[in-house]
Amino acid sequence: MLIIFVDAELIKNGTSYLVSNNKLTGTSLEVLSFVVGGIQQNQTFNDGIDGRSRLFAGSEDKFRKITLNIKADAYDIHDISHLRNAINELFDGEFYIREKRIKSVDVEYESPGQKTGELNFGEPEYVNGQQHKVVKVNAIDHEELLTNEFVIELETTDLPYGESVYTTKELNDTGLSALAEKYGLVDNIDDEKTQYVFTEKTFSVWNAGNVTVEPESMYIYITLGLVTTDGSLKFTNKTTGETFAFNKSVTNRNIYLDGMNIMEGTAINALRNTNRQRIRLVPGVNNFEITGATFSQITVSFKFYYM
C-alpha cells in the first residue's frame, strides 16, 4: 500500500488536478517534497552623511520560489513517453497551487505477537486555506527509466504572497467552520471577528493576513448599498486615516469600490465624482466610519494575504 505523506493540488482554469491522482497522469506521480521558499526582495540603501555608513531605505517584495520533488512510475517502456508528455501538460502554463500533508506519522507500539491494525495515516489534508499563483520556470529532466525522480521549480506571478482561497464575503455568508472544513484554515483567523457585512455607521474589519491589502494589486471589493447622499458622503478607515469621498447627490444607488475602479450602479464610472482616494486594509483591526449618507448595508469583501 502506497502511503502518501505530501501532495499538491493544481487549479488551472477552474479545474483541480491532484498531482498524485488526476486525469492526465493518473496515479503515476508521487510528491516527495513541497518546499515554499522565502520572498525575494529588492533592497534600497543610501549612503550616510559620513560617506561610510550604509542606511537601509526600504525593500520591495518581488517573487517567491516553490519547489516540488516528484517521483514518476511508468507502467511499461511505452508509458515512459506517454507519461513524460502528460507531465509536461500538467505543469504547463499559469496556475494556482496548494499544499497538502498528512497530519501525523505516529505509529502505535506493537508488543510481540500483537497487531494494532493496518498502517493508515489518512489522506493528506490542506495545510491551510492559502494558495499561490505560479508558473513553472525550469525544463523538466526526464530520465528514460520506469521509475525516476525530477524537480519542478515554480515562481509566483502577480504577487509573491499566499492568498486565502475564499473571500471575506464568503466567510461572512458561509461561516468559519464550513469554509475551514472545505478549504483549510488560514492563519490568524479570529472566530469572533468574521462579520464583513455591516449596517452601522461605525464598525471594525478584521484583516487576518500579515500583509496590507492594497487595491492597486490585490482583491478588495467594497459595496455601499442603496446610498442616499447630498454629495457629502465620506467613508473613512480611521486606522489608516484614509477617507473616500463621494461628492455627487444620489438616491438609493449602489456604489462599488472595486480595486482601483469606482462605479455608481453597474455601468457608470464614478471616479470623477470622488476624491480618488483608495481604501487600504492593514493587518489586524481596521476601524471604519461613514458620514453624510444613509445606506442599507456595507460589504467589505477581500482576501487575506500572507508573507
Tab-separated table of C-alpha atoms in Angstrom, residues 27-248:
chain	number	residue	atom	x	y	z
A	27	THR	CA	-1.756	7.706	-10.156
A	28	SER	CA	1.774	7.621	-11.605
A	29	LEU	CA	3.172	10.591	-9.665
A	30	GLU	CA	4.137	10.958	-6.012
A	31	VAL	CA	5.146	14.257	-4.400
A	32	LEU	CA	8.239	13.628	-2.287
A	33	SER	CA	8.617	17.193	-1.005
A	34	PHE	CA	6.850	20.552	-1.269
A	35	VAL	CA	9.164	23.437	-0.330
A	36	VAL	CA	7.915	27.031	-0.148
A	37	GLY	CA	10.824	29.468	-0.265
A	38	GLY	CA	11.055	32.934	1.206
A	39	ILE	CA	10.178	36.065	-0.754
A	40	GLN	CA	12.885	37.512	-2.989
A	41	GLN	CA	13.281	41.242	-2.315
A	42	ASN	CA	14.931	44.251	-3.858
A	43	GLN	CA	16.552	46.341	-1.113
A	44	THR	CA	17.444	50.007	-1.385
A	45	PHE	CA	20.278	51.600	0.562
A	46	ASN	CA	21.509	55.169	0.843
A	47	ASP	CA	24.920	56.433	1.912
A	48	GLY	CA	25.131	58.131	5.273
A	49	ILE	CA	26.312	61.732	5.585
A	50	ASP	CA	29.736	60.496	6.667
A	51	GLY	CA	30.117	58.687	3.326
A	52	ARG	CA	30.923	55.402	5.048
A	53	SER	CA	27.723	54.222	6.692
A	54	ARG	CA	25.004	52.384	4.772
A	55	LEU	CA	21.396	53.269	5.546
A	56	PHE	CA	18.505	50.942	4.758
A	57	ALA	CA	15.885	52.854	2.737
A	58	GLY	CA	13.314	50.121	2.185
A	59	SER	CA	12.592	46.946	0.265
A	60	GLU	CA	10.225	45.726	-2.431
A	61	ASP	CA	8.769	42.208	-2.440
A	62	LYS	CA	9.255	40.570	-5.853
A	63	PHE	CA	8.524	36.821	-6.005
A	64	ARG	CA	8.992	33.529	-4.199
A	65	LYS	CA	10.017	30.053	-5.334
A	66	ILE	CA	8.178	26.812	-4.690
A	67	THR	CA	9.990	23.549	-5.392
A	68	LEU	CA	8.396	20.130	-5.855
A	69	ASN	CA	10.395	16.908	-5.863
A	70	ILE	CA	8.362	14.258	-7.646
A	71	LYS	CA	8.709	10.541	-8.347
A	72	ALA	CA	7.192	9.080	-11.522
A	73	ASP	CA	6.347	5.388	-12.054
A	74	ALA	CA	5.631	4.324	-15.647
A	75	TYR	CA	3.644	1.125	-16.286
A	76	ASP	CA	5.908	-0.090	-19.075
A	77	ILE	CA	8.538	1.171	-21.517
A	78	HIS	CA	5.954	2.730	-23.860
A	79	ASP	CA	4.352	4.516	-20.926
A	80	ILE	CA	7.621	6.370	-20.225
A	81	SER	CA	6.948	8.501	-23.311
A	82	HIS	CA	3.227	8.930	-22.642
A	83	LEU	CA	3.824	9.880	-19.002
A	84	ARG	CA	6.531	12.383	-19.981
A	85	ASN	CA	4.094	14.183	-22.288
A	86	ALA	CA	1.343	14.149	-19.660
A	87	ILE	CA	3.708	15.613	-17.034
A	88	ASN	CA	4.659	18.437	-19.390
A	89	GLU	CA	0.975	19.198	-19.977
A	90	LEU	CA	0.112	19.022	-16.275
A	91	PHE	CA	2.661	21.669	-15.288
A	92	ASP	CA	2.259	23.885	-18.337
A	93	GLY	CA	1.058	27.487	-18.044
A	94	GLU	CA	-0.017	29.600	-15.085
A	95	PHE	CA	-1.968	28.028	-12.232
A	96	TYR	CA	-2.688	28.141	-8.522
A	97	ILE	CA	-1.022	25.596	-6.247
A	98	ARG	CA	-1.983	24.344	-2.791
A	99	GLU	CA	-0.078	22.222	-0.312
A	100	LYS	CA	-1.447	19.044	1.304
A	101	ARG	CA	0.097	16.862	4.015
A	102	ILE	CA	-0.905	14.137	6.432
A	103	LYS	CA	-1.203	15.401	9.992
A	104	SER	CA	0.878	12.805	11.821
A	105	VAL	CA	3.210	9.859	11.247
A	106	ASP	CA	2.862	8.461	14.766
A	107	VAL	CA	2.731	4.662	14.836
A	108	GLU	CA	1.222	2.724	17.727
A	109	TYR	CA	3.599	0.428	19.630
A	110	GLU	CA	3.097	-3.262	18.996
A	111	SER	CA	4.179	-5.914	21.507
A	112	PRO	CA	5.470	-9.216	20.086
A	113	GLY	CA	2.537	-11.088	18.577
A	114	GLN	CA	0.258	-8.059	18.862
A	115	LYS	CA	-1.304	-6.185	15.920
A	116	THR	CA	-2.691	-2.662	16.344
A	117	GLY	CA	-4.266	-2.633	12.902
A	118	GLU	CA	-3.270	-1.550	9.417
A	119	LEU	CA	-0.805	1.277	8.953
A	120	ASN	CA	-3.186	4.064	7.988
A	121	PHE	CA	-2.191	7.723	8.281
A	122	GLY	CA	-5.239	9.020	6.434
A	123	GLU	CA	-5.342	11.182	3.328
A	124	PRO	CA	-3.258	14.358	3.020
A	125	GLU	CA	-5.215	17.465	4.008
A	126	TYR	CA	-4.811	21.125	3.114
A	127	VAL	CA	-2.185	22.573	5.434
A	128	ASN	CA	-4.023	25.914	5.368
A	129	GLY	CA	-6.548	27.910	3.371
A	130	GLN	CA	-3.895	29.538	1.166
A	131	GLN	CA	-2.906	29.272	-2.469
A	132	HIS	CA	-0.076	30.699	-4.606
A	133	LYS	CA	-0.337	31.749	-8.244
A	134	VAL	CA	2.691	30.306	-10.031
A	135	VAL	CA	4.338	29.304	-13.302
A	136	LYS	CA	6.979	26.631	-13.960
A	137	VAL	CA	10.400	28.148	-14.709
A	138	ASN	CA	12.612	25.091	-15.304
A	139	ALA	CA	12.828	22.481	-18.035
A	140	ILE	CA	11.796	19.093	-16.633
A	141	ASP	CA	14.570	16.489	-16.902
A	142	HIS	CA	13.009	13.083	-17.589
A	143	GLU	CA	15.182	10.003	-17.327
A	144	GLU	CA	14.446	7.041	-19.620
A	145	LEU	CA	13.567	4.772	-16.696
A	146	LEU	CA	10.389	3.152	-15.471
A	147	THR	CA	10.898	4.909	-12.144
A	148	ASN	CA	12.591	8.283	-11.955
A	149	GLU	CA	12.609	11.444	-9.897
A	150	PHE	CA	12.533	15.019	-11.139
A	151	VAL	CA	12.230	18.581	-9.852
A	152	ILE	CA	9.573	21.182	-10.645
A	153	GLU	CA	10.685	24.750	-9.965
A	154	LEU	CA	7.857	27.270	-9.679
A	155	GLU	CA	7.868	31.017	-9.214
A	156	THR	CA	4.957	33.211	-8.175
A	157	THR	CA	3.285	35.559	-10.639
A	158	ASP	CA	1.274	38.718	-9.908
A	159	LEU	CA	2.030	38.654	-6.170
A	160	PRO	CA	4.643	36.847	-4.063
A	161	TYR	CA	2.174	36.218	-1.241
A	162	GLY	CA	-0.036	33.336	-0.301
A	163	GLU	CA	-3.681	34.381	-0.591
A	164	SER	CA	-6.777	32.940	1.028
A	165	VAL	CA	-8.802	30.707	-1.274
A	166	TYR	CA	-12.012	32.346	-0.109
A	167	THR	CA	-13.082	35.963	0.316
A	168	THR	CA	-14.315	37.620	3.481
A	169	LYS	CA	-17.791	37.840	1.887
A	170	GLU	CA	-17.813	34.029	1.652
A	171	LEU	CA	-16.536	33.845	5.238
A	172	ASN	CA	-19.347	36.142	6.388
A	173	ASP	CA	-22.058	34.256	4.486
A	174	THR	CA	-20.917	30.643	4.959
A	175	GLY	CA	-19.276	30.675	8.368
A	176	LEU	CA	-15.782	29.797	9.519
A	177	SER	CA	-16.285	26.105	10.307
A	178	ALA	CA	-17.809	25.287	6.903
A	179	LEU	CA	-15.048	27.070	4.977
A	180	ALA	CA	-12.272	25.599	7.128
A	181	GLU	CA	-13.601	22.082	6.552
A	182	LYS	CA	-13.767	22.629	2.785
A	183	TYR	CA	-10.671	24.747	2.106
A	184	GLY	CA	-8.474	24.634	5.212
A	185	LEU	CA	-7.970	27.279	7.883
A	186	VAL	CA	-5.845	30.346	7.159
A	187	ASP	CA	-3.629	31.830	9.858
A	188	ASN	CA	-4.753	34.380	12.426
A	189	ILE	CA	-8.487	33.920	11.863
A	190	ASP	CA	-10.497	35.224	14.814
A	191	ASP	CA	-13.782	33.315	15.126
A	192	GLU	CA	-15.311	36.321	16.884
A	193	LYS	CA	-14.418	38.687	14.015
A	194	THR	CA	-15.919	37.046	10.936
A	195	GLN	CA	-18.511	39.739	10.161
A	196	TYR	CA	-17.895	41.622	6.922
A	197	VAL	CA	-21.399	42.940	6.165
A	198	PHE	CA	-22.472	45.927	8.274
A	199	THR	CA	-25.490	48.163	8.783
A	200	GLU	CA	-23.980	50.502	11.388
A	201	LYS	CA	-22.194	53.768	10.605
A	202	THR	CA	-19.162	52.719	12.630
A	203	PHE	CA	-17.713	49.215	12.504
A	204	SER	CA	-14.470	47.241	12.555
A	205	VAL	CA	-12.978	44.992	9.852
A	206	TRP	CA	-10.501	42.250	10.751
A	207	ASN	CA	-7.667	41.571	8.295
A	208	ALA	CA	-6.294	38.173	9.308
A	209	GLY	CA	-3.390	38.421	6.859
A	210	ASN	CA	0.037	39.820	7.682
A	211	VAL	CA	0.182	41.949	4.520
A	212	THR	CA	-1.627	45.259	3.912
A	213	VAL	CA	-4.369	44.850	1.295
A	214	GLU	CA	-3.584	47.318	-1.497
A	215	PRO	CA	-6.386	47.999	-4.023
A	216	GLU	CA	-3.843	48.613	-6.801
A	217	SER	CA	-2.787	44.956	-6.929
A	218	MET	CA	-4.962	42.885	-4.573
A	219	TYR	CA	-8.565	41.783	-4.443
A	220	ILE	CA	-10.791	44.167	-2.483
A	221	TYR	CA	-14.419	44.901	-3.341
A	222	ILE	CA	-16.407	47.265	-1.112
A	223	THR	CA	-20.137	47.743	-1.703
A	224	LEU	CA	-22.008	50.726	-0.263
A	225	GLY	CA	-25.599	49.582	-0.693
A	226	LEU	CA	-28.565	51.807	-1.606
A	227	VAL	CA	-26.805	55.047	-0.764
A	228	THR	CA	-28.660	58.332	-0.455
A	229	THR	CA	-26.449	61.416	-0.109
A	230	ASP	CA	-26.411	65.110	-0.978
A	231	GLY	CA	-22.810	64.757	-2.117
A	232	SER	CA	-21.149	64.843	1.302
A	233	LEU	CA	-20.500	61.094	1.734
A	234	LYS	CA	-17.244	60.252	3.485
A	235	PHE	CA	-16.110	56.672	4.102
A	236	THR	CA	-13.064	56.602	6.400
A	237	ASN	CA	-10.667	53.929	7.561
A	238	LYS	CA	-9.798	55.631	10.840
A	239	THR	CA	-6.945	53.181	11.401
A	240	THR	CA	-5.047	54.331	8.303
A	241	GLY	CA	-6.520	57.846	8.145
A	242	GLU	CA	-7.696	57.322	4.541
A	243	THR	CA	-11.048	58.841	3.523
A	244	PHE	CA	-13.001	58.066	0.363
A	245	ALA	CA	-15.310	60.987	-0.516
A	246	PHE	CA	-18.251	60.855	-2.942
A	247	ASN	CA	-19.402	64.340	-3.973
A	248	LYS	CA	-22.421	63.583	-6.176
